[in-house]
Amino acid sequence: SRRASEKLILEGRVKVNGVVVKELGTKVKGDDAIEVNGTLIERERNKVYYLFYKPRGVISAVKDDKGRRVVTDYFEGEKNRIYPIGRLDYDTSGILLLTNDDGELANLLMHPRYKVDKTYVAKVEGLVQSDDLKRLRKGVKMKDGHYSARAKAKVISSDRAKNHSIVSLTIHEGRNHQVKNMFEAIGHPVMKLKRETYDFLTLKGLTSGQYRELSNEEVKTLYENARKNSKLK
Ligand code: URA
C-alpha cells in the first residue's frame, strides 16, 4: 500500500540507483534501479497490444522453421515478447492483434465462448446468389464436419465477365480456415481473403505491413465486449 511504501522510504530502506532516498514523492524514471532492503525490485511488466495490418505471404507466428516471414518480423526494436492473438492464414491479409499479455485478454479473445465478431471480405469464384447467402447466414456443414454458426453475409459486387464475386462475411467463430471452408461448402471457393474488422477495430489509417498500438480505452472495450458476447452467443 501507499502508506506501507512511505514507511519503508522514511525508514531509509529504499534506494534509487544505489542512493538512499527518504524524501516522499521522489520521482523515478522507468530505467532507475530501485532497491528495498537491499533487494532490487522488478518493475511491473507493461502489457502492450498492437493492431497489425498483416500482409499476404506472412506466417502468424513468432518464428517459422522454413524461414518464411513471420508477423513479428515487422516489429523491429520491440523489446516485449509479443505474439499474435489467434491466426490468419499465410495467404490472408488484414487485422491481426498482437500482445505480450500472456493471459487474460488473449485467452478471452481466443476462447470459443468469447468470440467477438470479425468481418472478412472474400473474393470468391462464381456469382454468389441470394440462396448462397441464405445458406451462409443459417450455417453450413464444413468439410471438417462442423456446422458454422449464424453469420452475416452480403454481396459487395460481382463480375459476370470474370465470374467472381466480392462477399462480406461476419462470423464470431474462428475454426481453422473457417471462411474458406464456409465458401467451399456453398461451391464458391475463396480466391483472396482479407479480415477487415475485429470487433469494433478496423484497419483505418494503416497500410499493409503497418501497425499501431491499441489505446487503453480500446483494450478496455475489447474486454467488455468479449465478456458480453460470452453471455449472448
Ligand atoms: N478463415 C480462413 O479461412 N482463413 C483465415 O485466415 C481466417 C479465417
Coordinates of C-alpha atoms and ligand atoms in Angstrom, one line a residue, residues 87-93 120 171 173-182 190 193 195, ligand 1:
R87 CA -4.1 -16.6 -36.5
L88 CA -4.7 -15.5 -40.1
D89 CA -3.7 -17.9 -42.9
Y90 CA -0.4 -17.3 -44.7
D91 CA -2.3 -16.1 -47.8
T92 CA -4.9 -14.0 -45.8
S93 CA -4.3 -10.3 -45.1
Y120 CA -13.9 -10.8 -43.8
I171 CA -18.6 -14.5 -38.1
E173 CA -16.1 -18.3 -34.7
G174 CA -12.6 -19.0 -35.6
R175 CA -12.0 -22.5 -36.7
N176 CA -9.1 -23.3 -38.9
H177 CA -9.7 -22.0 -42.4
Q178 CA -13.3 -21.3 -41.4
V179 CA -14.1 -18.7 -44.0
K180 CA -12.5 -20.7 -46.8
N181 CA -14.4 -23.8 -45.7
M182 CA -17.7 -22.0 -45.5
V190 CA -12.1 -18.3 -52.0
L193 CA -9.3 -13.2 -48.3
R195 CA -10.0 -9.6 -42.5
Ligands
URA1 N1 -10.8 -18.0 -42.2 C1 -9.9 -18.5 -43.2 O1 -10.3 -19.4 -43.9 N2 -8.7 -18.0 -43.2 C2 -8.2 -17.1 -42.3 O2 -7.1 -16.7 -42.4 C3 -9.1 -16.5 -41.4 C4 -10.4 -17.0 -41.4

